[in-house]
XYZ file of C-alpha atoms in Angstrom:
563
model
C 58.200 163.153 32.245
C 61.781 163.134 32.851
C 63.327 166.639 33.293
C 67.261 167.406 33.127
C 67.490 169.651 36.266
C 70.277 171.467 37.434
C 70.728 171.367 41.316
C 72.746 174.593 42.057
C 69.794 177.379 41.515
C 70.649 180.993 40.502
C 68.438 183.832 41.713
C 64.899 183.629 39.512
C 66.030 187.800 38.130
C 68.743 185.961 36.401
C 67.067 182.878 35.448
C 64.807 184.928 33.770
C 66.639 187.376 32.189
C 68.843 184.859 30.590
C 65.471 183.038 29.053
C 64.433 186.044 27.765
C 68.046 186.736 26.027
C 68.208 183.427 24.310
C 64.363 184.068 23.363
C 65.504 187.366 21.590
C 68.419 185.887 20.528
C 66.164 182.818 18.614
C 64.292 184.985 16.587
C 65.653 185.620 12.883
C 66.792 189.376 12.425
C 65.439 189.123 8.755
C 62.111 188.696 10.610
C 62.189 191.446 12.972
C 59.773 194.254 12.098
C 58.318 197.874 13.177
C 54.842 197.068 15.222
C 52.669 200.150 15.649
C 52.914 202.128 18.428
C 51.256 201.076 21.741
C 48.242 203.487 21.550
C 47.009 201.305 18.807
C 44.652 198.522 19.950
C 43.744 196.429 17.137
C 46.580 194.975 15.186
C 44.976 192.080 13.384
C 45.630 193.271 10.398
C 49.225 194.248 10.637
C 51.313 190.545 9.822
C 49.324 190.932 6.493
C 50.402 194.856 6.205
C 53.674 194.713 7.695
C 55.989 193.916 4.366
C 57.313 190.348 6.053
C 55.209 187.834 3.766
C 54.624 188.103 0.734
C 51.386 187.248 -1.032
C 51.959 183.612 -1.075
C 52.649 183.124 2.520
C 49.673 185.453 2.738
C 47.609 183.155 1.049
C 49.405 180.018 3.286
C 48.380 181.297 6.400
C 45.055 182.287 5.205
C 44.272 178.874 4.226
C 41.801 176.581 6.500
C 43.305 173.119 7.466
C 41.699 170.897 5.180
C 42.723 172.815 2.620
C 46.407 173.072 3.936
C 46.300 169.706 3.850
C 45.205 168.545 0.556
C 47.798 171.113 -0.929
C 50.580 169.730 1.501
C 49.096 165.767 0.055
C 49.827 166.736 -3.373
C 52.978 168.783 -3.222
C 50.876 172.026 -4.518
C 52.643 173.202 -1.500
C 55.788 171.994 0.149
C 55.980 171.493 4.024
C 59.103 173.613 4.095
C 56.942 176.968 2.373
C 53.817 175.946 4.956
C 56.007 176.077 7.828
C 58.215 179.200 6.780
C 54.963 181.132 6.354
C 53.501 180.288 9.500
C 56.857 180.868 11.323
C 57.169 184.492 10.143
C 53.539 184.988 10.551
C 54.149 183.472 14.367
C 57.437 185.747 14.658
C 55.249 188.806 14.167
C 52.801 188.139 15.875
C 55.045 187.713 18.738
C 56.372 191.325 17.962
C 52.781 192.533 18.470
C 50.964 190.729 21.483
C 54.198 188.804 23.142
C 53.087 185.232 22.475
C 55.941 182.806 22.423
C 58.058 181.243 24.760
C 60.035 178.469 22.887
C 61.356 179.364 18.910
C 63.209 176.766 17.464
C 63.074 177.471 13.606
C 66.034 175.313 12.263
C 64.855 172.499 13.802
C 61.127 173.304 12.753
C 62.433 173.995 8.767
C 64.694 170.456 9.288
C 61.515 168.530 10.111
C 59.139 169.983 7.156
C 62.386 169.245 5.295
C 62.383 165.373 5.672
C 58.711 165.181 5.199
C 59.522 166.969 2.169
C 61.944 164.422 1.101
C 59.828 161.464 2.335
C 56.743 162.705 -0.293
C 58.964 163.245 -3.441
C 60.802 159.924 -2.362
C 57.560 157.683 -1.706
C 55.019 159.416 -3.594
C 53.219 159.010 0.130
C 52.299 161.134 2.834
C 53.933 160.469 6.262
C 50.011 160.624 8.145
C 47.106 162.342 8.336
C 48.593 165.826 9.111
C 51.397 165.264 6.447
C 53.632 168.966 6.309
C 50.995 170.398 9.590
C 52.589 173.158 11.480
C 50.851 172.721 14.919
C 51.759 175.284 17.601
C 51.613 174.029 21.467
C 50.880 175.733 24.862
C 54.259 175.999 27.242
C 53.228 172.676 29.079
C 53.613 169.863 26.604
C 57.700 169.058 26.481
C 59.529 168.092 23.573
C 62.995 166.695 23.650
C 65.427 169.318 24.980
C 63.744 171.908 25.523
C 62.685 173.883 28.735
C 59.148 173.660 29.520
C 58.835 176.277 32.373
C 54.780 176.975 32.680
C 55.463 180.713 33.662
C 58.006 179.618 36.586
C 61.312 181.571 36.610
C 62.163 178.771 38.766
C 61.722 176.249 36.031
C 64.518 177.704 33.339
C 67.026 175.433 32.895
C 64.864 172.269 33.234
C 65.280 170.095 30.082
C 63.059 167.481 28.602
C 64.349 164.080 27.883
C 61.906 162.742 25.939
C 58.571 164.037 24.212
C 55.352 164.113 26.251
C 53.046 161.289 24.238
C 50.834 163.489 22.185
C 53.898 165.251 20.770
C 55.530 161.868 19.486
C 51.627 160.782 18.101
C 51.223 164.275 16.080
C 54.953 163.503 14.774
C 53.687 160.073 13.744
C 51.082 161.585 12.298
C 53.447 163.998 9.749
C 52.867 167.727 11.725
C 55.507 169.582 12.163
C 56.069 171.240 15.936
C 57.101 174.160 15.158
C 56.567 177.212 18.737
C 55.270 176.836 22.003
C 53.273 179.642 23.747
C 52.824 181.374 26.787
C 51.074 180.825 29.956
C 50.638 182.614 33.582
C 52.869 181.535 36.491
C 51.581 178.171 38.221
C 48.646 178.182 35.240
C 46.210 178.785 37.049
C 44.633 182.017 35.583
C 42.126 182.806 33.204
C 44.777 185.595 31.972
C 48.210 185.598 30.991
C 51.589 186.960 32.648
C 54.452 185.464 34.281
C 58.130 186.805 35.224
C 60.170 185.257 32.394
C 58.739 186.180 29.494
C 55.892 189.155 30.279
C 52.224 189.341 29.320
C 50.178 188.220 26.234
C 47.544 190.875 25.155
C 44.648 190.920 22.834
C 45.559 191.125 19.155
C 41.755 192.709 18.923
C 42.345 195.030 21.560
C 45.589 195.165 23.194
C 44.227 196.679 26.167
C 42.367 193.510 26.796
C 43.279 189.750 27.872
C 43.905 187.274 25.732
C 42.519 184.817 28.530
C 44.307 181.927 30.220
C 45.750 179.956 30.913
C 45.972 178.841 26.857
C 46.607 182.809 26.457
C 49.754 182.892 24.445
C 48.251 180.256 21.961
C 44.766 181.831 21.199
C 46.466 185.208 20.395
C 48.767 183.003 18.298
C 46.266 181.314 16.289
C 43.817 184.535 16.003
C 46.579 186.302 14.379
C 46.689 183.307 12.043
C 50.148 182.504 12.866
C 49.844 178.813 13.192
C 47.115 176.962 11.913
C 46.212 174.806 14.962
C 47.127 175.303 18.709
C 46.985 172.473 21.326
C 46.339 173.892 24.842
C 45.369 172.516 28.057
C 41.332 173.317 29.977
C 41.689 172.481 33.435
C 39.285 174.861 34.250
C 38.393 176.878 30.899
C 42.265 176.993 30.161
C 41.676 176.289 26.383
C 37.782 177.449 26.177
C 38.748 181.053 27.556
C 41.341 182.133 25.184
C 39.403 180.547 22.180
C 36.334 182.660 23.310
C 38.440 185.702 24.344
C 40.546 185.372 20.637
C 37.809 184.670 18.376
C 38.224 180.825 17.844
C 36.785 177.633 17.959
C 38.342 175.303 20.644
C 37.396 171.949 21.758
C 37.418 170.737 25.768
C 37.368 167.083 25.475
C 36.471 164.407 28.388
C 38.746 163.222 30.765
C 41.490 160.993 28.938
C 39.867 161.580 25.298
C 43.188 162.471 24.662
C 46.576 161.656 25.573
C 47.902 163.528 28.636
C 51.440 161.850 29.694
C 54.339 163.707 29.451
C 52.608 167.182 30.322
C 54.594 169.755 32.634
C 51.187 170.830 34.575
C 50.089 172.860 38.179
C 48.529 170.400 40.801
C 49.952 167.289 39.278
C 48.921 164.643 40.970
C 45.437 165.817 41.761
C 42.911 163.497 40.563
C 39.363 164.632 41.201
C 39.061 167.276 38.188
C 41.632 166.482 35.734
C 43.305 168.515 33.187
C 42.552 167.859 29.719
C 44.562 168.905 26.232
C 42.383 170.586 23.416
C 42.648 172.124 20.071
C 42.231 175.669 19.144
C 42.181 176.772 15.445
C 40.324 179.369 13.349
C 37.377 176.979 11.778
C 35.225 173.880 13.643
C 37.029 171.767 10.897
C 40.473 172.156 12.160
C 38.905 170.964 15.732
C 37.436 167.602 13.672
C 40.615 166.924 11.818
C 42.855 167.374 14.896
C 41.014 165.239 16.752
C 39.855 162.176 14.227
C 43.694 162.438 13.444
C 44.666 161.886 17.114
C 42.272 159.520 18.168
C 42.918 157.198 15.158
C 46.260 156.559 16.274
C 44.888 154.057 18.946
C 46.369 156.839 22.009
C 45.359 154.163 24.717
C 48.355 152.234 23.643
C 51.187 154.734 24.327
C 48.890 156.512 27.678
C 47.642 154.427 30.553
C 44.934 156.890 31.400
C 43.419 157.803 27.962
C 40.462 156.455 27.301
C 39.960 152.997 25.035
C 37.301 154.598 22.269
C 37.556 154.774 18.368
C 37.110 157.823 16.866
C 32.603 156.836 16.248
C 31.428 157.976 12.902
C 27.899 157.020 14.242
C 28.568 158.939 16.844
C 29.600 162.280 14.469
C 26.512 161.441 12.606
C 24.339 161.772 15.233
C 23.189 158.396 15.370
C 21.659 158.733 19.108
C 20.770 162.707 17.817
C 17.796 161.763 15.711
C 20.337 160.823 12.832
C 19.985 163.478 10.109
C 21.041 166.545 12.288
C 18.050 168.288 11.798
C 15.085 168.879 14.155
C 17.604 169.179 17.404
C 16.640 170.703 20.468
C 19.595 173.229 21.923
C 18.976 174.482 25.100
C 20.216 177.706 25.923
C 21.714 178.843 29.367
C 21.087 182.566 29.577
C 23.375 182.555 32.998
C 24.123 180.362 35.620
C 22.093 181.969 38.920
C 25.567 183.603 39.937
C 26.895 185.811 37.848
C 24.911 187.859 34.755
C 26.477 188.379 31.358
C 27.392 191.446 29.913
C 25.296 192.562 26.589
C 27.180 191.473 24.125
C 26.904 187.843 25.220
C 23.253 188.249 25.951
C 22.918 189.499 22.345
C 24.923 186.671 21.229
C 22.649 184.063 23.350
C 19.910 185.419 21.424
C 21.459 185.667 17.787
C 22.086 181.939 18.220
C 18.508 181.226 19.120
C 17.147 183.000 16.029
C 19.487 181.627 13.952
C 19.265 177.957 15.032
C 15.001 178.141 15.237
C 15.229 179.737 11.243
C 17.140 176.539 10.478
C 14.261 174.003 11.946
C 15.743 173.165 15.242
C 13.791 173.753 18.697
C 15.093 176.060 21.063
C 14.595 175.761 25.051
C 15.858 177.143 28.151
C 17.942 175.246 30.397
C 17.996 175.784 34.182
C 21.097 175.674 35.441
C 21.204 173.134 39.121
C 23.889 173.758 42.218
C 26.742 175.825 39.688
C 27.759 177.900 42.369
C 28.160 174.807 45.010
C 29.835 172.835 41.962
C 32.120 175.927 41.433
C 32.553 176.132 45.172
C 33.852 172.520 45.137
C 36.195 172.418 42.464
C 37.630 175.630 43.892
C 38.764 173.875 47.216
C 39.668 170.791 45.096
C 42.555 172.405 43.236
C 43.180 174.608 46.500
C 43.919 171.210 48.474
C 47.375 171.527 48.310
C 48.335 174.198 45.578
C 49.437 176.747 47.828
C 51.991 174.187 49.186
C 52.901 173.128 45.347
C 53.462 176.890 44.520
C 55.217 177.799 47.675
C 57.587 174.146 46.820
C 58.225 175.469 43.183
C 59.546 179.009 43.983
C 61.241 179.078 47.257
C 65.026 177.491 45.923
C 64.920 180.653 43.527
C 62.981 183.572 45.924
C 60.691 183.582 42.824
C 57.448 186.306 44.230
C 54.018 184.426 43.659
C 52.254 186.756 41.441
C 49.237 187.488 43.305
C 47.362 189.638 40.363
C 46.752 189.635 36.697
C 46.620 193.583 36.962
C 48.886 196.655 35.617
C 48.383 198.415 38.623
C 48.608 195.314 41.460
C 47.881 197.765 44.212
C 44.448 197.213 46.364
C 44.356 193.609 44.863
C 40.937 191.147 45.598
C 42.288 187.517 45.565
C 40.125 186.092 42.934
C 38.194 182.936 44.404
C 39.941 180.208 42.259
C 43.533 181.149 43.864
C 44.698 179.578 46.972
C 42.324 181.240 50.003
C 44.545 179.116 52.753
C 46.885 176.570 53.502
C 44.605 173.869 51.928
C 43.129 170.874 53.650
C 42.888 167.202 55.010
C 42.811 163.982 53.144
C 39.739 163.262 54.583
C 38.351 166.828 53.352
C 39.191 166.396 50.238
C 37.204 162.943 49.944
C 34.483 164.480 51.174
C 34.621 167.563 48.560
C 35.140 164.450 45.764
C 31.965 162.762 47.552
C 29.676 165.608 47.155
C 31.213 166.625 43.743
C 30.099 162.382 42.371
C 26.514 163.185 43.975
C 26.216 166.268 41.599
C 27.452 164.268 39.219
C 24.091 162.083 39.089
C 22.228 164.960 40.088
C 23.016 166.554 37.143
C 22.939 163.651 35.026
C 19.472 162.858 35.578
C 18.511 166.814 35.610
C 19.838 166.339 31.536
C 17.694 162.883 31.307
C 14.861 164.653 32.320
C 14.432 167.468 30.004
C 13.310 164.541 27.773
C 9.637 165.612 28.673
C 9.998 168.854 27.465
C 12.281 168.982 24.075
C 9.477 166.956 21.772
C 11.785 165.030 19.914
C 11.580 162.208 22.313
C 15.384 162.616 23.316
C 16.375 165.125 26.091
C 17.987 167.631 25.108
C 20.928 167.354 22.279
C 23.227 170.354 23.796
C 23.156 173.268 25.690
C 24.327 176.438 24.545
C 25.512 179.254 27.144
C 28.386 181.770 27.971
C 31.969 181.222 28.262
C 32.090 183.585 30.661
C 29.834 186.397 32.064
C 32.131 188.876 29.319
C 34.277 189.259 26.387
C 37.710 189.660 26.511
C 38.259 191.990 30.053
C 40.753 194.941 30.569
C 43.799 193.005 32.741
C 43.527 191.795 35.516
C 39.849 191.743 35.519
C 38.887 188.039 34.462
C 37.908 187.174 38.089
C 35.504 184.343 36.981
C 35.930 181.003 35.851
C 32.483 178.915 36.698
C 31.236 179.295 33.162
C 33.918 176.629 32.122
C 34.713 175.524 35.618
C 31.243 173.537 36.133
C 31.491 171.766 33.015
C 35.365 169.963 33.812
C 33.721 169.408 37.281
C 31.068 167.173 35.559
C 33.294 166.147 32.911
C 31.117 167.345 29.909
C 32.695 167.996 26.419
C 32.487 171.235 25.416
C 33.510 173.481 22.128
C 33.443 177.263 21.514
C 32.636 179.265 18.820
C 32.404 182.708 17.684
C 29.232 184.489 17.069
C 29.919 188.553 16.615
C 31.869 191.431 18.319
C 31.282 194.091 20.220
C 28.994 196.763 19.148
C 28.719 200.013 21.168
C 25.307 201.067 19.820
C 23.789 197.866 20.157
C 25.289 196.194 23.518
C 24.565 199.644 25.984
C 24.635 198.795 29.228
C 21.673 196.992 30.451
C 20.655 196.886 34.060
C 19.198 194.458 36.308
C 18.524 192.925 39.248
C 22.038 191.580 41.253
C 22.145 188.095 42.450
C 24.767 189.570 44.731
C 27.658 191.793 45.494
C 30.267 190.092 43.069
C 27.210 190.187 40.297
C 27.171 193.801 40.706
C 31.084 194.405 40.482
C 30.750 192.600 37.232
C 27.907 194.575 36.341
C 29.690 197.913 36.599
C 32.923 196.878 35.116
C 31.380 196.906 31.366
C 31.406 199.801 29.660
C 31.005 199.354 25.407
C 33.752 201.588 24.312
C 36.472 199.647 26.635
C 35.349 196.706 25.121
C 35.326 198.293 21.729
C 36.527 195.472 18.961
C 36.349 191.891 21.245
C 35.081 188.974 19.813
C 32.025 187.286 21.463
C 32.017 183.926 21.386
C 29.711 181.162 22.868
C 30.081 177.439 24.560
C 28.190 174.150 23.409
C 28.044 171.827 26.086
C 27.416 168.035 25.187
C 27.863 165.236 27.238
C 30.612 163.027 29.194
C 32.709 161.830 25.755
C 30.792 162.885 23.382
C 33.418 164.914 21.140
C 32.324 163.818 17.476
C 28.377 164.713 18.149
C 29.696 168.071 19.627
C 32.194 168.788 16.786
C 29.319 167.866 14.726
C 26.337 169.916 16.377
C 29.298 173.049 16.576
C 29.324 172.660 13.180
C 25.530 172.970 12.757
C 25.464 175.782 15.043
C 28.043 177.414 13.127
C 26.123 176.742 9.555
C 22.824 178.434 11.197
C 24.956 181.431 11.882
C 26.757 182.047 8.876
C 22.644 181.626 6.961
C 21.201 183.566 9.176
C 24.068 186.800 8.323
């Protein structure tokens, strides 16, 4: 993706400072509000309390996506009303958990305007997603505008041209309307960087809102935009969703288009970054998605993947074919790392809830996570000290090394850079062992045939998205709950089961795998976890998205019965 660049680089303190200004100085006055004061944690509620919409963008941004769309279809609701609500609803949401990075509201308003036009003119819709606002993580670049992925040392670097999946949702009738923040370099599971701050839980503000697809889940749990696109190179888009309260989708490699992305360790090719949607129900995942893939993406991308959106395939045609009498198997933790109570309670809420609908429940033993952890560590480490130490030296731009407040006494969390990185010849050798898993695990799936007794192995596995719910900052030091499954290349959705409950997710101890185990252990404590959403992961399959939408939506029908 070409970038305008300019050569003669200003010290990153004033490269940031000036983003920031014409940030502030993008935001509509009308818009700015009064957020509560810092001592209060959960400010979900405020954008509907705060006085800025009124009850029909209340209703708007309330409103699933189907339903958005029908009423955007027939002109119940115009595209310019759709996107106005979800623009104020963004901007305050902004005010209370620091979201954005890139406003651009006359030229969001101009777009809904033409489509607008083009329906009263026509009597037709533009596409599938006719009048959609769709918010974006800070990586995908539209047409002149900066796309800086947390780097100070990237202000001032302007896009010449869309990245593809921007130009295919435009084709399709949504209407880009804010991008969202990140962490410096991406790669965290939390998000901060120098230019425009941290993003913060809107359930608890004392907690992450994940990474690196931070900014966007605390977006779309606030409800201000109806569907996010991030990016899951290593959890990057299942993290936030589970952190936030969402459902997001982690498709296979090339599923979806990925040209024209601003990303960290371009160029790697082992364990490849993939762009997902995050919204507020499993339908705005489906939508997003059929919508996407119909467009034929392999024409405009040389490295997305030739496949038809496969009814059969959402049907659950190789599933048994009705979606009943499916056999989940549930991952209680991965031989590494235990999960805190809440997600063990939510492990078995989704058992008792999927058995009461008819469908068998097993366990699944987990095979070599910590060596395929291990592995895809020292994959992205090859080279991305060098990449980070290239990006930031023309500026003096300080590598942050923690996600912390308080960045004194910092432990270098095992998926940043440990050294310089490696050979060639290492890294084939890493890629080597990480294909031999591959099978391994592959027929480890195959096998479980013997024991599901539907005669198919089993038809997903349900487990953690991490070993906790949302943690205070700086404390997300573990990734391999999403990690393992981009190493293998399985699709993968979240969803939300409960939240926290003090009286029934006390502390439970038990016996430590090892040190780390322990330290993860003794960082829970209810009350600091008071409010957080507790979400789960399905796991399906190498390009298997439809049957995964479509067992996440089975999942999520057991749960809402069995309340």
């Amino acid at each position: 993706m070409a970038n305008s660049i300019t050569t003669d680089k200003p010290h990153w303190t004033a490269l940031a400072a000036e983003k920031k200004q014409r940030q502030l100085e993008s935001i509509p006055h009308e818009w700015i509000v009064t957020p509560p004061s810092d001592s209060t944690l959960d400010v979900s509620a405020f954008p509907e309390t705060c006085g800025l919409l009124n009850a029909r963008e209340i209703e708007i941004t309330n409103t699933s996506v189907d339903v958005l769309l029908e009423k955007l279809a027939c002109a119940a609701w115009t595209a310019v009303d759709v996107t106005t609500a979800f623009y104020k609803r963004a901007i305050v949401a902004h005010q209370l958990v620091n979201c954005l990075t890139e406003i651009f509201v006359d030229r969001a308003l101009a777009r809904a305007a033409e489509l607008d036009d083009y329906l009263k003119t026509t009597g037709q819709v533009v596409g599938p997603l006719h009048g959609l606002p769709i918010s974006f993580k800070d990586q995908l670049c539209i047409k002149g505008l900066e796309t800086t992925i947390g780097y100070a040392s990237w202000v001032g670097q302007y896009a010449d041209e869309n990245a593809v999946l921007i130009d295919i949702l435009i084709e399709c009738g949504a209407v880009p309307f804010v991008r969202t923040n990140v962490p410096q370099t991406l790669a965290w599971p939390e998000t901060f960087n120098h230019v425009f701050g941290r993003t913060t839980n809107p359930y608890n503000r004392s907690l992450t809102s994940g990474g690196s697809s931070g900014g966007e889940g605390a977006l779309v749990a606030l409800k201000g935009s109806p569907l996010g696109v991030g990016c899951d190179l290593g959890g990057s888009v299942r993290i936030p969703s589970a952190f936030c309260g969402l459902y997001g989708l982690r498709p296979s490699y090339g599923r979806l288009p990925y040209y024209g992305i601003r990303g960290t360790l371009d160029g790697q090719d082992s364990v490849l970054p993939v762009l997902g949607p995050m919204a507020n129900s499993v339908v705005g995942i489906k939508v997003f998605m059929r919508a996407v893939i119909n467009t034929k993406p392999w024409l405009n991308d040389p490295l997305a993947v030739r496949k038809k959106w496969d009814e059969d395939e959402y049907n659950l045609v190789d599933h048994g074919g009705s979606g009943k009498n499916l056999c989940f198997a549930i991952m209680w933790d991965d031989g590494v790392v235990v999960p805190h109570p809440p997600i063990r309670r939510s492990l078995e809420i989704a058992r008792a809830a999927l058995q009461n609908a008819g469908h068998k429940v097993v366990d699944w033993k987990p095979i070599k996570h910590k060596l395929l952890g291990d592995i895809t560590r020292d994959i992205w480490n090859a080279g991305s000290a060098e990449e980070y130490m290239i990006t930031t030296s023309a500026t003096g731009e300080p590598l942050i090394t923690s996600m912390g407040l308080d960045v004194a006494n910092v432990t270098v969390a095992s998926f940043r850079p440990q050294n310089d990185g490696i050979t060639a010849y290492q890294l084939w050798q890493l890629q080597k062992l990480r294909q031999k898993i591959r099978k391994e695990y592959l027929d480890h799936w195959k096998a479980t045939a013997s024991e599901t007794g539907t005669g198919r192995p089993v038809d997903a596995i349900i487990c953690p998205a991490a070993p906790f719910v949302a943690t205070p900052h700086g404390k997300n030091r573990y990734v391999d709950y999403t990690a393992v499954w981009n190493a293998l290349d399985y699709a993968a959705a979240i969803f939300p089961v409960t939240t926290v409950d003090s009286t029934l997710d006390g502390k439970a101890p038990h016996a430590f795998y090892n040190d780390f185990d322990k330290d993860v252990y003794e960082m829970y404590d209810p009350e600091k976890f008071r409010n957080a959403p507790v979400c789960l992961q399905l796991v399906g399959r190498t390009l298997e998205e439809e049957a995964v939408i479509r067992m996440t939506e089975i999942v999520d029908a057991a749960l809402l019965a069995a309340k």
